[in-house]
Amino acid sequence: MQAESYLGIYIVDSHGKNIGYIAGLDTKPLKHNYEQKKSILKIFAARSVAEIERKLVEKALKKQNIYLQETLEKFKKTQAQLIHAEKMSSLGEMLAGVAHEINNPVTFILGNLNHIDDYTKDLLNLAHILHRNSSNLPDEVIDKIKEIELDYIEENLSKLLGRMRGGANRISKIVKSLQVFSSLDTAKVISVDIHVIIDSILLIIQPRLQNPLVRIQVIQYYGELPLVNCFTNALKQAIMNIINNAIHALEIKFYQNKYGVEQPKISIRTEKLENDWLGIYISDNGLGITEENCSKISTPFLQLNQSVKAKV
């Protein structure tokens, strides 16, 4: 490109993570007044990250909404079949599990929409200030403001954020409807192999364990256990929720890889205890859980964002 000079800065997202780099190149050496040029780059970097995050949130909302609609339709059909066959127990637990898992990303999306709205207003205000003082700005900046049609963006961005917020609220309503369906559940006691249940859960959540950003190692220490008479669906849901909470805590801790050689791990151990009792122990090396929240870990739809050592 025959560049003789460049000036660049990092593009930083709302979590403080570097997601890119923006730079201007010139065929001539840079002259003085670097701070002014750097300030201009910061404007474009802030606008870029706001647009990137908006696109990601919008994409997540659309995908989640479609998935929820399809899931709800499937559950409605399955519910009708189970009513005729008097088999409502598994459907209720399944719906409760889906609702529990959906609640976390919906809460994240709704929370970040407020931040995006604030960031957008700040950036638009800054752009208007620059526009009013256009006589002090380079022609390139003035041309760019005209090119992007700032007034059009300001008018439509608020509408777009409103539609995104409406989609997130729609998801919340679907979650509530799933909770209603789950209340129709009945339960049966059957004999099961605990290790088969755990292995099936690990298979289902394998994509989360193999996330490219946070690859989680699962260590299993299985003892010799007999078949157990239990409420299978309730046990499955309890174990899955504990493991999912552990994964969530590990994702928060290890997302930016701040801990060097330490690797995210989940340990699952089983053993036969005295008096026909069995022990299932699940632990992780995540952020840990405060003492005040220990009594809340069984509360439905409570997001602690912390790991837990649990005995089932």
PDB file of C-alpha atoms in Angstrom:
ATOM      1  CA  MET A   1       0.000   0.000   0.000  1.00  0.00           C
ATOM      2  CA  GLN A   2       3.117   2.220   0.014  1.00  0.00           C
ATOM      3  CA  ALA A   3       2.192   3.650   3.410  1.00  0.00           C
ATOM      4  CA  GLU A   4       4.718   5.886   5.116  1.00  0.00           C
ATOM      5  CA  SER A   5       2.814   6.323   8.381  1.00  0.00           C
ATOM      6  CA  TYR A   6      -0.252   5.207  10.286  1.00  0.00           C
ATOM      7  CA  LEU A   7      -2.166   6.008  13.453  1.00  0.00           C
ATOM      8  CA  GLY A   8      -4.377   3.389  15.110  1.00  0.00           C
ATOM      9  CA  ILE A   9      -6.254   2.474  18.296  1.00  0.00           C
ATOM     10  CA  TYR A  10      -7.951  -0.633  19.700  1.00  0.00           C
ATOM     11  CA  ILE A  11     -11.666  -1.237  19.297  1.00  0.00           C
ATOM     12  CA  VAL A  12     -12.892  -2.109  22.810  1.00  0.00           C
ATOM     13  CA  ASP A  13     -16.329  -3.623  23.546  1.00  0.00           C
ATOM     14  CA  SER A  14     -18.577  -2.780  26.510  1.00  0.00           C
ATOM     15  CA  HIS A  15     -16.876  -5.493  28.585  1.00  0.00           C
ATOM     16  CA  GLY A  16     -13.453  -3.916  28.103  1.00  0.00           C
ATOM     17  CA  LYS A  17     -12.244  -6.628  25.702  1.00  0.00           C
ATOM     18  CA  ASN A  18     -10.216  -5.746  22.611  1.00  0.00           C
ATOM     19  CA  ILE A  19     -12.157  -6.990  19.586  1.00  0.00           C
ATOM     20  CA  GLY A  20     -10.285  -5.247  16.793  1.00  0.00           C
ATOM     21  CA  TYR A  21      -8.100  -2.405  15.641  1.00  0.00           C
ATOM     22  CA  ILE A  22      -8.859   0.677  13.585  1.00  0.00           C
ATOM     23  CA  ALA A  23      -6.100   2.600  11.841  1.00  0.00           C
ATOM     24  CA  GLY A  24      -5.576   5.319   9.272  1.00  0.00           C
ATOM     25  CA  LEU A  25      -2.687   5.027   6.791  1.00  0.00           C
ATOM     26  CA  ASP A  26      -1.009   7.767   4.768  1.00  0.00           C
ATOM     27  CA  THR A  27       1.507   7.786   1.947  1.00  0.00           C
ATOM     28  CA  LYS A  28       3.270  10.650   3.713  1.00  0.00           C
ATOM     29  CA  PRO A  29       4.750  10.921   7.204  1.00  0.00           C
ATOM     30  CA  LEU A  30       2.277  12.068   9.869  1.00  0.00           C
ATOM     31  CA  LYS A  31       2.458  15.691  10.848  1.00  0.00           C
ATOM     32  CA  HIS A  32       1.810  17.036  14.339  1.00  0.00           C
ATOM     33  CA  ASN A  33      -1.556  17.265  16.140  1.00  0.00           C
ATOM     34  CA  TYR A  34      -1.736  13.515  16.815  1.00  0.00           C
ATOM     35  CA  GLU A  35      -4.342  13.950  19.603  1.00  0.00           C
ATOM     36  CA  GLN A  36      -6.882  15.435  17.212  1.00  0.00           C
ATOM     37  CA  LYS A  37      -6.417  12.566  14.790  1.00  0.00           C
ATOM     38  CA  LYS A  38      -6.608  10.079  17.663  1.00  0.00           C
ATOM     39  CA  SER A  39      -9.866  11.651  18.890  1.00  0.00           C
ATOM     40  CA  ILE A  40     -11.369  11.195  15.439  1.00  0.00           C
ATOM     41  CA  LEU A  41     -10.320   7.554  15.391  1.00  0.00           C
ATOM     42  CA  LYS A  42     -11.920   7.080  18.833  1.00  0.00           C
ATOM     43  CA  ILE A  43     -15.233   8.322  17.446  1.00  0.00           C
ATOM     44  CA  PHE A  44     -15.158   5.766  14.639  1.00  0.00           C
ATOM     45  CA  ALA A  45     -14.008   3.019  17.013  1.00  0.00           C
ATOM     46  CA  ALA A  46     -16.862   3.742  19.446  1.00  0.00           C
ATOM     47  CA  ARG A  47     -19.373   3.778  16.596  1.00  0.00           C
ATOM     48  CA  SER A  48     -17.959   0.519  15.248  1.00  0.00           C
ATOM     49  CA  VAL A  49     -18.232  -1.343  18.539  1.00  0.00           C
ATOM     50  CA  ALA A  50     -21.765  -0.028  19.113  1.00  0.00           C
ATOM     51  CA  GLU A  51     -22.796  -1.306  15.684  1.00  0.00           C
ATOM     52  CA  ILE A  52     -21.067  -4.661  16.214  1.00  0.00           C
ATOM     53  CA  GLU A  53     -22.746  -5.204  19.581  1.00  0.00           C
ATOM     54  CA  ARG A  54     -26.110  -4.113  18.196  1.00  0.00           C
ATOM     55  CA  LYS A  55     -25.811  -6.615  15.353  1.00  0.00           C
ATOM     56  CA  LEU A  56     -24.849  -9.404  17.763  1.00  0.00           C
ATOM     57  CA  VAL A  57     -27.755  -8.681  20.108  1.00  0.00           C
ATOM     58  CA  GLU A  58     -30.199  -8.455  17.210  1.00  0.00           C
ATOM     59  CA  LYS A  59     -28.959 -11.736  15.771  1.00  0.00           C
ATOM     60  CA  ALA A  60     -29.200 -13.447  19.158  1.00  0.00           C
ATOM     61  CA  LEU A  61     -32.744 -12.141  19.659  1.00  0.00           C
ATOM     62  CA  LYS A  62     -33.932 -13.362  16.260  1.00  0.00           C
ATOM     63  CA  LYS A  63     -32.345 -16.776  16.710  1.00  0.00           C
ATOM     64  CA  GLN A  64     -33.674 -17.160  20.245  1.00  0.00           C
ATOM     65  CA  ASN A  65     -37.161 -16.030  19.256  1.00  0.00           C
ATOM     66  CA  ILE A  66     -37.371 -18.508  16.374  1.00  0.00           C
ATOM     67  CA  TYR A  67     -36.063 -21.297  18.599  1.00  0.00           C
ATOM     68  CA  LEU A  68     -38.566 -20.477  21.322  1.00  0.00           C
ATOM     69  CA  GLN A  69     -41.494 -20.349  18.937  1.00  0.00           C
ATOM     70  CA  GLU A  70     -40.556 -23.717  17.456  1.00  0.00           C
ATOM     71  CA  THR A  71     -39.938 -25.197  20.901  1.00  0.00           C
ATOM     72  CA  LEU A  72     -43.239 -23.921  22.233  1.00  0.00           C
ATOM     73  CA  GLU A  73     -45.134 -25.378  19.270  1.00  0.00           C
ATOM     74  CA  LYS A  74     -43.424 -28.734  19.768  1.00  0.00           C
ATOM     75  CA  PHE A  75     -44.233 -28.682  23.459  1.00  0.00           C
ATOM     76  CA  LYS A  76     -47.887 -27.843  22.763  1.00  0.00           C
ATOM     77  CA  LYS A  77     -48.204 -30.819  20.412  1.00  0.00           C
ATOM     78  CA  THR A  78     -46.393 -33.097  22.836  1.00  0.00           C
ATOM     79  CA  GLN A  79     -48.575 -31.875  25.685  1.00  0.00           C
ATOM     80  CA  ALA A  80     -51.767 -32.829  23.829  1.00  0.00           C
ATOM     81  CA  GLN A  81     -50.398 -36.320  23.180  1.00  0.00           C
ATOM     82  CA  LEU A  82     -49.355 -36.779  26.797  1.00  0.00           C
ATOM     83  CA  ILE A  83     -52.758 -35.669  28.070  1.00  0.00           C
ATOM     84  CA  HIS A  84     -54.386 -38.446  26.049  1.00  0.00           C
ATOM     85  CA  ALA A  85     -51.815 -40.943  27.311  1.00  0.00           C
ATOM     86  CA  GLU A  86     -51.786 -39.570  30.898  1.00  0.00           C
ATOM     87  CA  LYS A  87     -48.029 -39.008  30.734  1.00  0.00           C
ATOM     88  CA  MET A  88     -47.587 -35.389  31.796  1.00  0.00           C
ATOM     89  CA  SER A  89     -44.620 -35.786  34.133  1.00  0.00           C
ATOM     90  CA  SER A  90     -41.789 -35.724  31.612  1.00  0.00           C
ATOM     91  CA  LEU A  91     -43.281 -32.777  29.715  1.00  0.00           C
ATOM     92  CA  GLY A  92     -43.517 -30.669  32.851  1.00  0.00           C
ATOM     93  CA  GLU A  93     -39.880 -31.232  33.790  1.00  0.00           C
ATOM     94  CA  MET A  94     -38.769 -30.634  30.226  1.00  0.00           C
ATOM     95  CA  LEU A  95     -40.598 -27.325  30.039  1.00  0.00           C
ATOM     96  CA  ALA A  96     -39.236 -26.227  33.391  1.00  0.00           C
ATOM     97  CA  GLY A  97     -35.707 -26.999  32.217  1.00  0.00           C
ATOM     98  CA  VAL A  98     -36.100 -25.084  28.952  1.00  0.00           C
ATOM     99  CA  ALA A  99     -37.541 -22.092  30.799  1.00  0.00           C
ATOM    100  CA  HIS A 100     -34.674 -22.155  33.283  1.00  0.00           C
ATOM    101  CA  GLU A 101     -32.057 -22.205  30.528  1.00  0.00           C
ATOM    102  CA  ILE A 102     -33.740 -19.490  28.461  1.00  0.00           C
ATOM    103  CA  ASN A 103     -34.020 -17.071  31.371  1.00  0.00           C
ATOM    104  CA  ASN A 104     -30.256 -16.408  31.609  1.00  0.00           C
ATOM    105  CA  PRO A 105     -29.634 -15.250  28.007  1.00  0.00           C
ATOM    106  CA  VAL A 106     -32.881 -13.235  27.988  1.00  0.00           C
ATOM    107  CA  THR A 107     -31.811 -11.415  31.164  1.00  0.00           C
ATOM    108  CA  PHE A 108     -28.394 -10.746  29.574  1.00  0.00           C
ATOM    109  CA  ILE A 109     -29.933  -9.367  26.382  1.00  0.00           C
ATOM    110  CA  LEU A 110     -32.421  -7.099  28.157  1.00  0.00           C
ATOM    111  CA  GLY A 111     -29.706  -5.777  30.472  1.00  0.00           C
ATOM    112  CA  ASN A 112     -27.332  -4.989  27.620  1.00  0.00           C
ATOM    113  CA  LEU A 113     -30.023  -3.297  25.539  1.00  0.00           C
ATOM    114  CA  ASN A 114     -30.130  -0.534  28.148  1.00  0.00           C
ATOM    115  CA  HIS A 115     -26.360  -0.074  27.878  1.00  0.00           C
ATOM    116  CA  ILE A 116     -26.512  -0.020  24.072  1.00  0.00           C
ATOM    117  CA  ASP A 117     -29.271   2.586  24.225  1.00  0.00           C
ATOM    118  CA  ASP A 118     -27.146   4.802  26.504  1.00  0.00           C
ATOM    119  CA  TYR A 119     -24.018   4.345  24.397  1.00  0.00           C
ATOM    120  CA  THR A 120     -25.932   5.160  21.234  1.00  0.00           C
ATOM    121  CA  LYS A 121     -27.324   8.387  22.682  1.00  0.00           C
ATOM    122  CA  ASP A 122     -23.854   9.442  23.828  1.00  0.00           C
ATOM    123  CA  LEU A 123     -22.335   8.745  20.410  1.00  0.00           C
ATOM    124  CA  LEU A 124     -25.118  10.597  18.598  1.00  0.00           C
ATOM    125  CA  ASN A 125     -24.745  13.588  20.915  1.00  0.00           C
ATOM    126  CA  LEU A 126     -21.010  13.592  20.258  1.00  0.00           C
ATOM    127  CA  ALA A 127     -21.608  13.411  16.518  1.00  0.00           C
ATOM    128  CA  HIS A 128     -23.994  16.384  16.692  1.00  0.00           C
ATOM    129  CA  ILE A 129     -21.444  18.417  18.639  1.00  0.00           C
ATOM    130  CA  LEU A 130     -18.845  17.680  15.975  1.00  0.00           C
ATOM    131  CA  HIS A 131     -21.315  18.563  13.259  1.00  0.00           C
ATOM    132  CA  ARG A 132     -22.072  21.937  14.873  1.00  0.00           C
ATOM    133  CA  ASN A 133     -18.358  22.639  15.026  1.00  0.00           C
ATOM    134  CA  SER A 134     -17.676  21.367  11.540  1.00  0.00           C
ATOM    135  CA  SER A 135     -15.587  24.419  10.672  1.00  0.00           C
ATOM    136  CA  ASN A 136     -12.824  23.040  12.923  1.00  0.00           C
ATOM    137  CA  LEU A 137     -12.950  19.522  11.525  1.00  0.00           C
ATOM    138  CA  PRO A 138     -11.173  18.030   8.518  1.00  0.00           C
ATOM    139  CA  ASP A 139     -13.205  17.793   5.319  1.00  0.00           C
ATOM    140  CA  GLU A 140     -12.966  13.980   5.550  1.00  0.00           C
ATOM    141  CA  VAL A 141     -14.923  13.956   8.815  1.00  0.00           C
ATOM    142  CA  ILE A 142     -17.557  16.351   7.483  1.00  0.00           C
ATOM    143  CA  ASP A 143     -18.004  14.223   4.358  1.00  0.00           C
ATOM    144  CA  LYS A 144     -18.324  11.085   6.478  1.00  0.00           C
ATOM    145  CA  ILE A 145     -21.082  12.644   8.615  1.00  0.00           C
ATOM    146  CA  LYS A 146     -22.998  13.471   5.447  1.00  0.00           C
ATOM    147  CA  GLU A 147     -22.335  10.035   3.957  1.00  0.00           C
ATOM    148  CA  ILE A 148     -23.732   8.086   6.903  1.00  0.00           C
ATOM    149  CA  GLU A 149     -26.844  10.310   7.031  1.00  0.00           C
ATOM    150  CA  LEU A 150     -26.680  11.034  10.724  1.00  0.00           C
ATOM    151  CA  ASP A 151     -30.261  12.302  10.976  1.00  0.00           C
ATOM    152  CA  TYR A 152     -31.582   9.119   9.346  1.00  0.00           C
ATOM    153  CA  ILE A 153     -29.555   6.932  11.710  1.00  0.00           C
ATOM    154  CA  GLU A 154     -30.796   8.870  14.740  1.00  0.00           C
ATOM    155  CA  GLU A 155     -34.413   8.528  13.637  1.00  0.00           C
ATOM    156  CA  ASN A 156     -34.303   4.793  12.879  1.00  0.00           C
ATOM    157  CA  LEU A 157     -31.926   3.604  15.580  1.00  0.00           C
ATOM    158  CA  SER A 158     -34.394   4.270  18.384  1.00  0.00           C
ATOM    159  CA  LYS A 159     -37.071   2.361  16.453  1.00  0.00           C
ATOM    160  CA  LEU A 160     -34.699  -0.554  15.934  1.00  0.00           C
ATOM    161  CA  LEU A 161     -33.787  -0.688  19.625  1.00  0.00           C
ATOM    162  CA  GLY A 162     -37.498  -0.596  20.447  1.00  0.00           C
ATOM    163  CA  ARG A 163     -38.145  -3.590  18.196  1.00  0.00           C
ATOM    164  CA  MET A 164     -35.239  -5.468  19.758  1.00  0.00           C
ATOM    165  CA  ARG A 165     -36.579  -4.731  23.245  1.00  0.00           C
ATOM    166  CA  GLY A 166     -40.016  -5.888  22.103  1.00  0.00           C
ATOM    167  CA  GLY A 167     -38.507  -9.150  20.873  1.00  0.00           C
ATOM    168  CA  ALA A 168     -36.761  -9.734  24.182  1.00  0.00           C
ATOM    169  CA  ASN A 169     -39.990  -9.064  26.083  1.00  0.00           C
ATOM    170  CA  ARG A 170     -41.747 -11.511  23.766  1.00  0.00           C
ATOM    171  CA  ILE A 171     -39.216 -14.164  24.755  1.00  0.00           C
ATOM    172  CA  SER A 172     -39.910 -13.424  28.428  1.00  0.00           C
ATOM    173  CA  LYS A 173     -43.622 -13.980  27.838  1.00  0.00           C
ATOM    174  CA  ILE A 174     -42.899 -17.305  26.163  1.00  0.00           C
ATOM    175  CA  VAL A 175     -40.800 -18.329  29.178  1.00  0.00           C
ATOM    176  CA  LYS A 176     -43.721 -17.537  31.464  1.00  0.00           C
ATOM    177  CA  SER A 177     -46.015 -19.648  29.316  1.00  0.00           C
ATOM    178  CA  LEU A 178     -43.550 -22.540  29.567  1.00  0.00           C
ATOM    179  CA  GLN A 179     -43.678 -22.180  33.331  1.00  0.00           C
ATOM    180  CA  VAL A 180     -47.454 -22.517  33.206  1.00  0.00           C
ATOM    181  CA  PHE A 181     -47.197 -25.700  31.144  1.00  0.00           C
ATOM    182  CA  SER A 182     -44.617 -27.167  33.496  1.00  0.00           C
ATOM    183  CA  SER A 183     -47.041 -26.844  36.421  1.00  0.00           C
ATOM    184  CA  LEU A 184     -49.166 -29.628  34.824  1.00  0.00           C
ATOM    185  CA  ASP A 185     -46.497 -32.203  35.644  1.00  0.00           C
ATOM    186  CA  THR A 186     -47.035 -35.456  37.530  1.00  0.00           C
ATOM    187  CA  ALA A 187     -44.266 -37.791  38.675  1.00  0.00           C
ATOM    188  CA  LYS A 188     -43.461 -41.487  38.738  1.00  0.00           C
ATOM    189  CA  VAL A 189     -40.806 -43.475  40.519  1.00  0.00           C
ATOM    190  CA  ILE A 190     -38.700 -45.886  38.423  1.00  0.00           C
ATOM    191  CA  SER A 191     -35.371 -47.716  38.727  1.00  0.00           C
ATOM    192  CA  VAL A 192     -32.464 -46.012  36.954  1.00  0.00           C
ATOM    193  CA  ASP A 193     -28.683 -46.114  36.581  1.00  0.00           C
ATOM    194  CA  ILE A 194     -27.361 -42.817  37.954  1.00  0.00           C
ATOM    195  CA  HIS A 195     -24.278 -42.941  35.737  1.00  0.00           C
ATOM    196  CA  VAL A 196     -26.401 -43.314  32.604  1.00  0.00           C
ATOM    197  CA  ILE A 197     -28.340 -40.198  33.608  1.00  0.00           C
ATOM    198  CA  ILE A 198     -25.154 -38.188  34.166  1.00  0.00           C
ATOM    199  CA  ASP A 199     -23.618 -39.345  30.887  1.00  0.00           C
ATOM    200  CA  SER A 200     -26.769 -38.443  28.954  1.00  0.00           C
ATOM    201  CA  ILE A 201     -26.767 -34.948  30.484  1.00  0.00           C
ATOM    202  CA  LEU A 202     -23.109 -34.433  29.577  1.00  0.00           C
ATOM    203  CA  LEU A 203     -23.896 -35.502  26.017  1.00  0.00           C
ATOM    204  CA  ILE A 204     -26.745 -33.010  25.728  1.00  0.00           C
ATOM    205  CA  ILE A 205     -24.663 -30.066  26.966  1.00  0.00           C
ATOM    206  CA  GLN A 206     -21.520 -31.056  25.043  1.00  0.00           C
ATOM    207  CA  PRO A 207     -21.666 -27.939  22.810  1.00  0.00           C
ATOM    208  CA  ARG A 208     -21.390 -25.698  25.867  1.00  0.00           C
ATOM    209  CA  LEU A 209     -18.508 -27.715  27.253  1.00  0.00           C
ATOM    210  CA  GLN A 210     -16.639 -27.482  23.930  1.00  0.00           C
ATOM    211  CA  ASN A 211     -17.180 -23.751  23.413  1.00  0.00           C
ATOM    212  CA  PRO A 212     -14.103 -22.490  21.495  1.00  0.00           C
ATOM    213  CA  LEU A 213     -13.783 -19.529  23.858  1.00  0.00           C
ATOM    214  CA  VAL A 214     -13.968 -21.608  27.057  1.00  0.00           C
ATOM    215  CA  ARG A 215     -13.251 -25.328  26.679  1.00  0.00           C
ATOM    216  CA  ILE A 216     -14.260 -27.068  29.901  1.00  0.00           C
ATOM    217  CA  GLN A 217     -12.753 -30.353  31.031  1.00  0.00           C
ATOM    218  CA  VAL A 218     -15.110 -32.753  32.803  1.00  0.00           C
ATOM    219  CA  ILE A 219     -13.512 -35.192  35.247  1.00  0.00           C
ATOM    220  CA  GLN A 220     -15.640 -38.187  36.276  1.00  0.00           C
ATOM    221  CA  TYR A 221     -14.999 -40.415  39.288  1.00  0.00           C
ATOM    222  CA  TYR A 222     -17.714 -43.068  39.306  1.00  0.00           C
ATOM    223  CA  GLY A 223     -18.140 -45.491  42.190  1.00  0.00           C
ATOM    224  CA  GLU A 224     -19.973 -48.817  42.190  1.00  0.00           C
ATOM    225  CA  LEU A 225     -23.657 -47.921  42.424  1.00  0.00           C
ATOM    226  CA  PRO A 226     -26.803 -50.085  42.320  1.00  0.00           C
ATOM    227  CA  LEU A 227     -29.950 -49.152  40.445  1.00  0.00           C
ATOM    228  CA  VAL A 228     -31.904 -46.442  42.239  1.00  0.00           C
ATOM    229  CA  ASN A 229     -35.660 -45.945  42.611  1.00  0.00           C
ATOM    230  CA  CYS A 230     -36.271 -42.214  42.139  1.00  0.00           C
ATOM    231  CA  PHE A 231     -38.174 -39.463  40.392  1.00  0.00           C
ATOM    232  CA  THR A 232     -36.046 -39.599  37.263  1.00  0.00           C
ATOM    233  CA  ASN A 233     -37.031 -36.331  35.653  1.00  0.00           C
ATOM    234  CA  ALA A 234     -36.565 -34.374  38.847  1.00  0.00           C
ATOM    235  CA  LEU A 235     -33.124 -35.895  39.366  1.00  0.00           C
ATOM    236  CA  LYS A 236     -32.117 -35.199  35.767  1.00  0.00           C
ATOM    237  CA  GLN A 237     -33.195 -31.597  36.039  1.00  0.00           C
ATOM    238  CA  ALA A 238     -31.399 -31.065  39.341  1.00  0.00           C
ATOM    239  CA  ILE A 239     -28.109 -32.436  38.001  1.00  0.00           C
ATOM    240  CA  MET A 240     -28.406 -30.551  34.705  1.00  0.00           C
ATOM    241  CA  ASN A 241     -29.131 -27.244  36.434  1.00  0.00           C
ATOM    242  CA  ILE A 242     -26.134 -27.637  38.743  1.00  0.00           C
ATOM    243  CA  ILE A 243     -23.816 -28.444  35.825  1.00  0.00           C
ATOM    244  CA  ASN A 244     -25.189 -25.569  33.730  1.00  0.00           C
ATOM    245  CA  ASN A 245     -24.659 -23.159  36.611  1.00  0.00           C
ATOM    246  CA  ALA A 246     -21.095 -24.435  36.908  1.00  0.00           C
ATOM    247  CA  ILE A 247     -20.525 -23.887  33.180  1.00  0.00           C
ATOM    248  CA  HIS A 248     -21.909 -20.367  33.436  1.00  0.00           C
ATOM    249  CA  ALA A 249     -19.577 -19.543  36.330  1.00  0.00           C
ATOM    250  CA  LEU A 250     -16.584 -20.947  34.429  1.00  0.00           C
ATOM    251  CA  GLU A 251     -17.468 -18.950  31.311  1.00  0.00           C
ATOM    252  CA  ILE A 252     -17.472 -15.734  33.334  1.00  0.00           C
ATOM    253  CA  LYS A 253     -14.138 -16.488  34.998  1.00  0.00           C
ATOM    254  CA  PHE A 254     -12.213 -17.824  32.019  1.00  0.00           C
ATOM    255  CA  TYR A 255     -13.756 -15.801  29.163  1.00  0.00           C
ATOM    256  CA  GLN A 256     -10.810 -13.402  28.918  1.00  0.00           C
ATOM    257  CA  ASN A 257      -8.267 -16.093  29.865  1.00  0.00           C
ATOM    258  CA  LYS A 258      -6.902 -14.105  32.798  1.00  0.00           C
ATOM    259  CA  TYR A 259      -5.754 -17.117  34.767  1.00  0.00           C
ATOM    260  CA  GLY A 260      -2.873 -18.340  32.632  1.00  0.00           C
ATOM    261  CA  VAL A 261      -2.223 -22.060  32.906  1.00  0.00           C
ATOM    262  CA  GLU A 262      -5.320 -22.770  35.015  1.00  0.00           C
ATOM    263  CA  GLN A 263      -7.951 -24.640  33.004  1.00  0.00           C
ATOM    264  CA  PRO A 264     -11.727 -24.637  33.578  1.00  0.00           C
ATOM    265  CA  LYS A 265     -12.820 -27.939  35.103  1.00  0.00           C
ATOM    266  CA  ILE A 266     -15.949 -29.640  36.397  1.00  0.00           C
ATOM    267  CA  SER A 267     -15.574 -32.650  38.659  1.00  0.00           C
ATOM    268  CA  ILE A 268     -18.367 -35.221  39.098  1.00  0.00           C
ATOM    269  CA  ARG A 269     -17.953 -37.974  41.695  1.00  0.00           C
ATOM    270  CA  THR A 270     -20.337 -40.691  42.881  1.00  0.00           C
ATOM    271  CA  GLU A 271     -20.109 -43.166  45.718  1.00  0.00           C
ATOM    272  CA  LYS A 272     -22.246 -45.563  47.754  1.00  0.00           C
ATOM    273  CA  LEU A 273     -22.720 -44.407  51.337  1.00  0.00           C
ATOM    274  CA  GLU A 274     -23.985 -46.142  54.450  1.00  0.00           C
ATOM    275  CA  ASN A 275     -27.630 -47.012  55.103  1.00  0.00           C
ATOM    276  CA  ASP A 276     -28.507 -47.313  51.398  1.00  0.00           C
ATOM    277  CA  TRP A 277     -27.577 -43.706  50.641  1.00  0.00           C
ATOM    278  CA  LEU A 278     -25.800 -42.591  47.455  1.00  0.00           C
ATOM    279  CA  GLY A 279     -23.606 -39.524  47.009  1.00  0.00           C
ATOM    280  CA  ILE A 280     -23.341 -37.377  43.850  1.00  0.00           C
ATOM    281  CA  TYR A 281     -20.750 -34.584  44.196  1.00  0.00           C
ATOM    282  CA  ILE A 282     -20.397 -31.834  41.579  1.00  0.00           C
ATOM    283  CA  SER A 283     -17.764 -29.087  41.840  1.00  0.00           C
ATOM    284  CA  ASP A 284     -15.913 -26.613  39.604  1.00  0.00           C
ATOM    285  CA  ASN A 285     -13.010 -24.156  39.783  1.00  0.00           C
ATOM    286  CA  GLY A 286     -15.105 -21.120  38.866  1.00  0.00           C
ATOM    287  CA  LEU A 287     -15.651 -17.926  40.822  1.00  0.00           C
ATOM    288  CA  GLY A 288     -17.153 -19.590  43.891  1.00  0.00           C
ATOM    289  CA  ILE A 289     -20.340 -18.625  45.693  1.00  0.00           C
ATOM    290  CA  THR A 290     -20.831 -16.219  48.567  1.00  0.00           C
ATOM    291  CA  GLU A 291     -22.171 -17.498  51.864  1.00  0.00           C
ATOM    292  CA  GLU A 292     -25.243 -15.273  51.633  1.00  0.00           C
ATOM    293  CA  ASN A 293     -26.279 -16.920  48.355  1.00  0.00           C
ATOM    294  CA  CYS A 294     -25.835 -20.509  49.513  1.00  0.00           C
ATOM    295  CA  SER A 295     -29.427 -20.656  50.753  1.00  0.00           C
ATOM    296  CA  LYS A 296     -30.719 -19.417  47.365  1.00  0.00           C
ATOM    297  CA  ILE A 297     -29.157 -21.976  45.015  1.00  0.00           C
ATOM    298  CA  SER A 298     -32.405 -23.968  44.687  1.00  0.00           C
ATOM    299  CA  THR A 299     -34.527 -20.911  43.882  1.00  0.00           C
ATOM    300  CA  PRO A 300     -36.034 -21.264  40.367  1.00  0.00           C
ATOM    301  CA  PHE A 301     -34.816 -18.737  37.764  1.00  0.00           C
ATOM    302  CA  LEU A 302     -32.277 -17.229  40.150  1.00  0.00           C
ATOM    303  CA  GLN A 303     -29.071 -16.306  38.315  1.00  0.00           C
ATOM    304  CA  LEU A 304     -26.162 -16.221  40.766  1.00  0.00           C
ATOM    305  CA  ASN A 305     -23.381 -15.985  38.149  1.00  0.00           C
ATOM    306  CA  GLN A 306     -21.277 -18.040  40.568  1.00  0.00           C
ATOM    307  CA  SER A 307     -20.083 -21.604  40.832  1.00  0.00           C
ATOM    308  CA  VAL A 308     -21.181 -24.049  43.483  1.00  0.00           C
ATOM    309  CA  LYS A 309     -20.047 -27.255  45.085  1.00  0.00           C
ATOM    310  CA  ALA A 310     -23.141 -29.362  45.336  1.00  0.00           C
ATOM    311  CA  LYS A 311     -24.223 -32.683  46.770  1.00  0.00           C
ATOM    312  CA  VAL A 312     -27.256 -34.264  45.163  1.00  0.00           C
TER     313      VAL A 312
END
